[in-house]
Amino acid sequence: MGTTNPFKSQPLFFTKKLITWALYALLPLTLLHFYFYPLPLKQSLTDQIPENKPIIVSSQEQQVFYEAPCDYNDGKWVRDESGPLYNGTSCTTIKEGQNCISHGRPDIDYLYWRWEPKQCGLPRFDPTAFLRLLKNKHLAFIGDSMARNQLESLLCLLSTVSTPDLVYRNGDDNKFRRWYIPSHNTNVSIYWSPFLVKGIEKSNTGVNYNRLYLDSVDDRWASDMGQMDIIVFSIGHWFLHPAVYFENDSVLGCHYCPELNHTEIGFYDVFRKAFNTTLETVISSRRGTNSNAIDVIVTTFSPSHFEGEWDKAGACPKKEPFMEGEKELQPMDAEMRKIEIEVVEAAMKKGNQFPGLRFEALDVTILSWMRPDAHPGPYMHPFPFANGIPERVQNDCVHWCLPGPTDIWNAILLEVMKRWEVQSWKQG
Ligand SMILES: *[C@@H]1O[C@H](CO)[C@@H](O)[C@H](O)[C@H]1NC(C)=O
Ligand SMILES: *[C@@H]1O[C@H](CO)[C@@H](O)[C@H](O)[C@H]1NC(C)=O
Ligand SMILES: *[C@@H]1O[C@H](CO)[C@@H](O)[C@H](O)[C@H]1NC(C)=O
Ligand SMILES: *[C@@H]1O[C@H](CO)[C@@H](O)[C@H](O)[C@H]1NC(C)=O
Ligand SMILES: *[C@@H]1O[C@H](CO)[C@@H](O)[C@H](O)[C@H]1NC(C)=O
């Protein structure tokens, strides 16, 4: 089992992935000089809040709620012997390529860390509390494979108390799926939409660049928005790929398209516009009289950690998290995060005028950056070194092993939802 060489047995798959992964390796080099400008490592959303008072709401559930948002960037990874709530055997919904242990990853130290913010406590994920907050609701993850990574972590965490039933699936590679959790009458779903706005993805046979229409959102999720109570948007990496951008049916420019006669405009402004259009569309949807309340969470950009060549052993070789201040966030990661936070802040200001609309950035960029040890690397494929170290080995230094750091993202998501619940009690 697991001894086939994926490069020999699946040439088509390899060619397709080669292009994708080569881009990750190549783009940062070519773009370095004109896109990168640094941002301070710590940029707090809560600078104006001098202290964060905890309120104990329920001593029975041992839950502590914080009145003000916590700055989750400021913290460190600390050893935690208690380990994850689930594993690759107990949870059956983990995507193959992220089930690192079942693929033979030998070191398991990366499972024993928890994030410790300085300003506030971050309790271990409590599936019962999460399900209570999701009762009679529909939580939708919308975005790319990082959205899926977070969703799959959540499904594993929730399945420790109540098993989600897969009730709908559609699209290649199950890009659209919905689960129903009967114990709480809860729906959890995933919508594939790597740009959030209307987009045509590049294909192997046709044009090899994406086309993005920045002035309108992708209907595949937007048409269901009326049934969603909580939305988690998570995108970013697809914006690094070659693309042509349209606005109001005219070409705005392109990114990395030397063979086309369009102006190179990079992807930062485009990324901002795509998010702006998305959140503005959510806000507009609240203008109707019978519109549902929507909570919107934007998971910030998730950094990758390619160190060496993507197709050589040791592309992301670290076995431990970075310690505080060990290595500064890369400028591109910082810029992507900054854009998302600014758009969310603008949406918060605007959205406040509409009851039932809340926005929050799930600011995971920095804490994820500090986890170079937790990517699948070569274990995206089963037992990559069963026959010794091959000359080429494909590495995933973008997604996260499950269990892994995305479990912490969901622990923070729960804290956001708990804080919102307290605010609702106070208001009503
Ligand atoms: C995985 O979790 C299950 C259920 O908690 C447990 O019985 C099993 O021993 C675990 N497997 C591994 C490899 O840790
Ligand atoms: C869950 O999804 C089903 C099927 O789309 C729908 O009929 C039901 O109303 C949804 N329930 C909630 C609580 O969103
Ligand atoms: C597209 O239309 C919007 C609204 O009409 C306008 O604000 C924007 O400047 C237009 N963009 C371009 C590139 O023409
Ligand atoms: C490229 O665009 C420029 C300026 O719009 C135009 O002068 C030139 O003819 C175009 N070249 C091609 C090959 O289309
Ligand atoms: C979208 O961009 C417009 C124009 O720059 C700005 O006025 C608006 O506040 C932005 N909205 C959001 C949600 O970022």
Coordinates of C-alpha atoms and ligand atoms in Angstrom, one line a residue, residues 85-91 101, ligand 1:
L85 CA -9.8 16.3 20.1
Y86 CA -9.7 13.9 17.1
N87 CA -7.4 12.0 14.9
G88 CA -7.2 10.8 11.3
T89 CA -8.9 7.5 12.2
S90 CA -11.7 8.8 14.5
C91 CA -12.6 11.5 11.9
I101 CA -0.7 10.7 10.1
Ligands
LIG1 C1 -8.0 7.9 17.5 O1 -9.1 8.3 18.3 C2 -9.8 7.2 18.7 C3 -11.1 7.7 19.4 O2 -10.7 8.7 20.4 C4 -9.0 6.2 19.6 O3 -9.7 5.1 20.0 C5 -7.8 5.8 18.8 O4 -6.9 5.0 19.6 C6 -7.0 7.0 18.2 N1 -6.0 6.5 17.3 C7 -4.8 7.0 17.3 C8 -3.9 6.5 16.3 O5 -4.4 7.8 18.1

